[in-house]
Amino acid sequence: MVTSADIARAVGAAIADAATTLRPDVAAAMRRAAAEEPSPRGREVLEQLLLNAEIAHRDRVPLCQDTGTVWVWVELGSNECVGGDLQAAVDDAVAEAYRSNALRMSVARDALGDRSNTSTNTPAFVDVTLRPGSGATVHVMLKGGGSDNASALAMLDPAAGAEGVRRFVLEAVESRATGACPPLVVGVGVGGTFDSVGKLAKKALLRPLDVQATTPAAAALEEALLAGINALGIGPAGLGGRTTALGVRVLTAPCHIAALPVAVNMGCSAMRSATVEVA
């Protein structure tokens, strides 16, 4: 049986890993980009980011000074029945992980009423969905202000189709990428409803860059978007070059016949996420 304490322990371990270790698929893509980047300045930035990642992993220090908010997605087996207060257990694990790993506290108490720091980096933002079977898959993503602030969402007319989605994503990246610390991983959600399409975009970022899309349509859109984004010339750190994005990840869902929701959530050059299986 999976308990709240089991999930909380997984969250704590994932935070320590994600904050200090660049995801292997992202590191591999960055190394390839550094070898192929035609801009000397862009290549130098990529090499510095790789060196930063080596130091962070070796010394167990943060990849970035903005250690972000904590998003936790629990895919819970439908055979499980988690007892206890999951939010409280996760919040305790987040507070302890941020203290023990000397990570910056970045959560304000209220968006409008009281913007003082909670001093614990809590609450965490927790989503729970069900999947068949037993156990749980716990995904943790640390989202800094720069990358999350670059998000975009639109409710397009269905007639806009894939081309309308492509244009919207390119416009979002062109106008906001510099503040999101490129090279980016660009998550795109298409479908669902107004309140769920943003989560689709964030979940899309979890698919490793060496894992292909599950549908030909999504794969084709990813390829077209990556080519279009890297033709913008924004480049690493926004200083020019071909490598504005290391990859694009598209996740689709059903939607209303009169709707075409689309959302963009950008992962920065640190792209901090980790996944832990709980038996």
Coordinates of C-alpha atoms in Angstrom, one line a residue:
M1 CA 0.0 0.0 0.0
V2 CA 1.3 3.4 -0.9
T3 CA 1.1 6.0 1.9
S4 CA 1.4 9.8 2.0
A5 CA 4.7 9.3 3.7
D6 CA 6.0 7.2 0.8
I7 CA 5.0 9.8 -1.7
A8 CA 6.5 12.6 0.5
R9 CA 9.9 10.7 0.7
A10 CA 9.9 10.4 -3.1
V11 CA 9.3 14.1 -3.4
G12 CA 12.2 15.0 -1.1
A13 CA 14.6 12.7 -3.0
A14 CA 13.4 14.1 -6.3
I15 CA 13.9 17.7 -5.2
A16 CA 17.5 17.1 -4.2
D17 CA 18.2 15.3 -7.5
A18 CA 16.4 17.8 -9.8
A19 CA 17.9 20.9 -8.2
T20 CA 21.5 19.8 -8.6
T21 CA 21.6 17.4 -11.6
L22 CA 20.8 18.4 -15.2
R23 CA 18.5 15.8 -16.7
P24 CA 20.6 13.3 -18.7
D25 CA 18.6 13.7 -21.9
V26 CA 18.9 17.5 -21.7
A27 CA 22.6 17.3 -21.0
A28 CA 23.1 15.0 -24.0
A29 CA 21.1 17.4 -26.3
M30 CA 23.1 20.4 -25.0
R31 CA 26.4 18.6 -25.8
R32 CA 25.2 17.9 -29.3
A33 CA 24.1 21.5 -29.7
A34 CA 27.4 22.8 -28.4
A35 CA 29.2 20.8 -31.1
E36 CA 26.9 22.0 -33.9
E37 CA 26.2 25.6 -32.9
P38 CA 27.5 27.9 -35.6
S39 CA 27.6 31.1 -33.5
P40 CA 30.9 31.4 -31.4
R41 CA 29.1 33.3 -28.7
G42 CA 26.2 30.8 -28.6
R43 CA 28.7 27.9 -28.5
E44 CA 30.5 29.5 -25.6
V45 CA 27.2 29.9 -23.7
L46 CA 26.4 26.3 -24.2
E47 CA 29.9 25.2 -23.0
Q48 CA 29.5 27.4 -19.9
L49 CA 26.1 25.8 -19.2
L50 CA 27.6 22.3 -19.4
L51 CA 30.4 23.3 -17.1
N52 CA 27.9 24.8 -14.7
A53 CA 26.0 21.5 -14.8
E54 CA 29.2 19.5 -14.0
I55 CA 30.0 21.7 -11.0
A56 CA 26.5 21.6 -9.7
H57 CA 26.4 17.8 -9.9
R58 CA 29.9 17.4 -8.4
D59 CA 29.4 19.7 -5.5
R60 CA 25.6 19.1 -5.0
V61 CA 24.8 22.8 -5.4
P62 CA 21.9 24.3 -7.3
L63 CA 22.0 24.4 -11.1
C64 CA 20.3 27.9 -10.8
Q65 CA 19.9 30.4 -8.0
D66 CA 16.1 30.5 -8.7
T67 CA 15.2 27.1 -7.3
G68 CA 11.6 27.6 -8.2
T69 CA 8.2 26.5 -7.0
V70 CA 7.6 22.7 -6.6
W71 CA 5.1 21.0 -8.9
V72 CA 4.3 17.4 -7.9
W73 CA 2.3 15.2 -10.2
V74 CA 1.3 11.8 -8.6
E75 CA 0.1 9.1 -11.0
L76 CA -1.6 6.9 -8.5
G77 CA -2.4 3.3 -9.2
S78 CA -6.2 2.8 -9.1
N79 CA -5.7 -0.2 -6.7
E80 CA -4.2 2.2 -4.1
C81 CA -6.0 4.2 -1.4
V82 CA -3.7 6.8 0.1
G83 CA -4.4 7.6 3.7
G84 CA -3.4 10.7 5.6
D85 CA -3.0 14.3 4.6
L86 CA -1.0 14.1 1.3
Q87 CA -0.7 17.9 1.0
A88 CA 0.7 18.3 4.5
A89 CA 3.1 15.4 4.1
V90 CA 4.4 16.7 0.8
D91 CA 4.8 20.2 2.2
D92 CA 6.8 18.9 5.1
A93 CA 9.1 17.1 2.6
V94 CA 9.5 20.2 0.5
A95 CA 10.4 22.4 3.4
E96 CA 13.0 19.9 4.7
A97 CA 14.5 19.3 1.2
Y98 CA 14.8 23.1 0.7
R99 CA 16.4 23.6 4.1
S100 CA 18.8 20.6 4.0
N101 CA 19.9 21.3 0.4
A102 CA 20.3 25.1 1.0
L103 CA 17.8 26.0 -1.8
R104 CA 16.3 29.4 -2.1
M105 CA 12.8 29.9 -0.7
S106 CA 10.7 31.5 -3.5
V107 CA 7.0 31.1 -2.5
A108 CA 4.9 34.1 -1.5
R109 CA 2.0 33.6 0.9
D110 CA -0.6 35.1 -1.4
A111 CA -0.5 36.6 -4.9
L112 CA -2.3 39.8 -3.8
G113 CA -3.0 40.0 -0.1
D114 CA 0.4 39.1 1.5
R115 CA 3.5 38.7 -0.7
S116 CA 5.8 37.9 2.2
N117 CA 7.9 34.8 1.8
T118 CA 6.5 31.6 3.4
S119 CA 10.2 30.7 4.3
T120 CA 9.5 27.0 3.6
N121 CA 9.0 27.1 -0.2
T122 CA 5.5 25.7 0.5
P123 CA 2.8 25.0 -0.4
A124 CA 3.8 22.6 -3.1
F125 CA 1.4 22.5 -6.1
V126 CA 0.2 18.9 -6.1
D127 CA -1.9 17.1 -8.8
V128 CA -3.1 13.5 -8.4
T129 CA -4.4 11.4 -11.3
L130 CA -5.3 7.7 -11.4
R131 CA -3.7 5.1 -13.6
P132 CA -4.3 1.3 -13.8
G133 CA -2.6 -1.0 -11.3
S134 CA -0.7 -0.5 -8.1
G135 CA 2.0 1.8 -6.8
A136 CA 2.6 5.4 -7.8
T137 CA 4.7 7.4 -10.2
V138 CA 5.8 10.7 -8.6
H139 CA 7.0 13.4 -10.9
V140 CA 8.6 16.6 -9.5
M141 CA 9.4 19.7 -11.4
L142 CA 11.1 22.8 -10.1
K143 CA 9.8 25.8 -12.0
G144 CA 11.7 29.1 -11.8
G145 CA 9.9 32.5 -12.3
G146 CA 11.6 33.2 -15.7
S147 CA 10.4 30.0 -17.4
D148 CA 6.9 30.0 -15.9
N149 CA 6.4 33.7 -16.6
A150 CA 7.0 32.9 -20.3
S151 CA 3.9 30.7 -20.4
A152 CA 1.1 31.5 -22.9
L153 CA -2.4 30.2 -23.4
A154 CA -5.1 30.7 -26.1
M155 CA -8.5 29.3 -26.9
L156 CA -8.2 29.2 -30.7
D157 CA -10.9 28.7 -33.3
P158 CA -10.9 25.0 -34.4
A159 CA -10.5 26.3 -38.0
A160 CA -7.0 27.4 -37.0
G161 CA -5.9 23.8 -37.0
A162 CA -2.3 22.7 -36.6
E163 CA -1.0 25.7 -38.5
G164 CA -2.7 28.1 -36.1
V165 CA -1.2 26.1 -33.2
R166 CA 2.3 26.4 -34.9
R167 CA 1.9 30.2 -35.3
F168 CA 0.8 30.7 -31.7
V169 CA 3.7 28.7 -30.3
L170 CA 6.3 30.5 -32.5
E171 CA 4.9 33.9 -31.5
A172 CA 5.0 33.0 -27.8
V173 CA 8.6 31.8 -28.1
E174 CA 9.7 34.8 -30.2
S175 CA 8.2 37.3 -27.7
R176 CA 9.1 35.5 -24.4
A177 CA 12.0 33.1 -24.9
T178 CA 14.8 35.5 -23.8
G179 CA 13.4 35.8 -20.3
A180 CA 13.0 32.0 -20.0
C181 CA 16.8 31.4 -20.2
P182 CA 17.3 29.5 -23.5
P183 CA 18.2 27.0 -24.7
L184 CA 14.7 25.8 -23.9
V185 CA 12.6 22.7 -23.9
V186 CA 9.2 23.9 -25.1
G187 CA 6.2 22.1 -23.8
V188 CA 3.0 22.5 -25.8
G189 CA -0.5 21.3 -24.7
V190 CA -3.3 21.1 -27.3
G191 CA -6.8 20.1 -26.2
G192 CA -8.7 19.7 -22.9
T193 CA -10.3 22.8 -21.4
F194 CA -9.1 26.2 -20.3
D195 CA -8.1 24.9 -16.9
S196 CA -6.4 21.7 -18.1
V197 CA -4.5 22.7 -21.2
G198 CA -1.8 24.5 -19.2
K199 CA -1.1 21.3 -17.2
L200 CA -0.9 19.4 -20.5
A201 CA 1.9 21.7 -21.6
K202 CA 3.7 21.3 -18.3
K203 CA 3.3 17.5 -18.4
A204 CA 4.7 17.5 -22.0
L205 CA 8.0 18.7 -20.6
L206 CA 8.4 15.5 -18.7
R207 CA 8.9 13.4 -21.8
P208 CA 12.6 12.9 -22.4
L209 CA 14.2 14.4 -25.5
D210 CA 15.2 11.0 -26.7
V211 CA 11.7 9.6 -26.5
Q212 CA 9.5 10.1 -29.6
A213 CA 6.0 11.4 -29.7
T214 CA 3.2 8.7 -29.6
T215 CA 1.3 10.0 -32.7
P216 CA 2.5 11.0 -36.2
A217 CA 0.7 14.3 -35.9
A218 CA 2.4 15.2 -32.7
A219 CA 5.8 14.2 -34.0
A220 CA 5.3 16.2 -37.2
L221 CA 4.3 19.3 -35.2
E222 CA 7.3 18.9 -32.8
E223 CA 9.6 18.8 -35.8
A224 CA 8.1 21.8 -37.5
L225 CA 8.1 23.8 -34.3
L226 CA 11.7 23.0 -33.4
A227 CA 12.8 24.1 -36.9
G228 CA 10.8 27.3 -36.7
I229 CA 12.0 28.1 -33.2
N230 CA 15.7 27.6 -34.0
A231 CA 15.3 29.7 -37.1
L232 CA 14.3 32.7 -35.0
G233 CA 18.0 33.4 -34.2
I234 CA 17.4 34.1 -30.4
G235 CA 20.1 31.5 -29.5
P236 CA 21.6 30.5 -26.1
A237 CA 21.0 33.1 -23.4
G238 CA 19.3 35.2 -26.0
L239 CA 22.7 36.2 -27.4
G240 CA 22.1 34.9 -30.9
G241 CA 22.6 31.6 -32.6
R242 CA 20.7 28.6 -33.8
T243 CA 20.1 26.8 -30.5
T244 CA 17.0 28.6 -29.1
A245 CA 15.4 25.2 -28.2
L246 CA 16.8 21.8 -27.6
G247 CA 13.5 20.2 -28.2
V248 CA 9.7 20.6 -28.4
R249 CA 7.3 18.3 -26.7
V250 CA 3.6 18.2 -27.7
L251 CA 0.8 16.6 -25.6
T252 CA -2.7 16.4 -26.9
A253 CA -6.1 15.6 -25.4
P254 CA -9.8 15.5 -26.4
C255 CA -11.6 18.8 -26.4
H256 CA -15.0 20.4 -27.2
I257 CA -16.0 20.5 -30.9
A258 CA -16.0 24.3 -30.8
A259 CA -12.7 24.7 -29.1
L260 CA -8.9 24.4 -29.8
P261 CA -7.1 25.2 -26.6
V262 CA -3.4 25.5 -26.8
A263 CA -0.8 26.3 -24.1
V264 CA 3.0 26.8 -24.0
N265 CA 5.1 26.1 -21.0
M266 CA 8.8 26.6 -21.4
G267 CA 11.5 24.7 -19.6
C268 CA 14.7 26.7 -19.1
S269 CA 18.3 25.6 -19.7
A270 CA 18.3 23.9 -16.3
M271 CA 15.1 21.9 -17.0
R272 CA 14.8 20.5 -13.5
S273 CA 12.6 17.5 -13.2
A274 CA 12.8 14.0 -11.7
T275 CA 10.6 11.0 -11.5
V276 CA 10.5 8.4 -8.8
E277 CA 8.6 5.1 -8.8
V278 CA 6.9 4.1 -5.5
A279 CA 6.0 0.4 -5.1

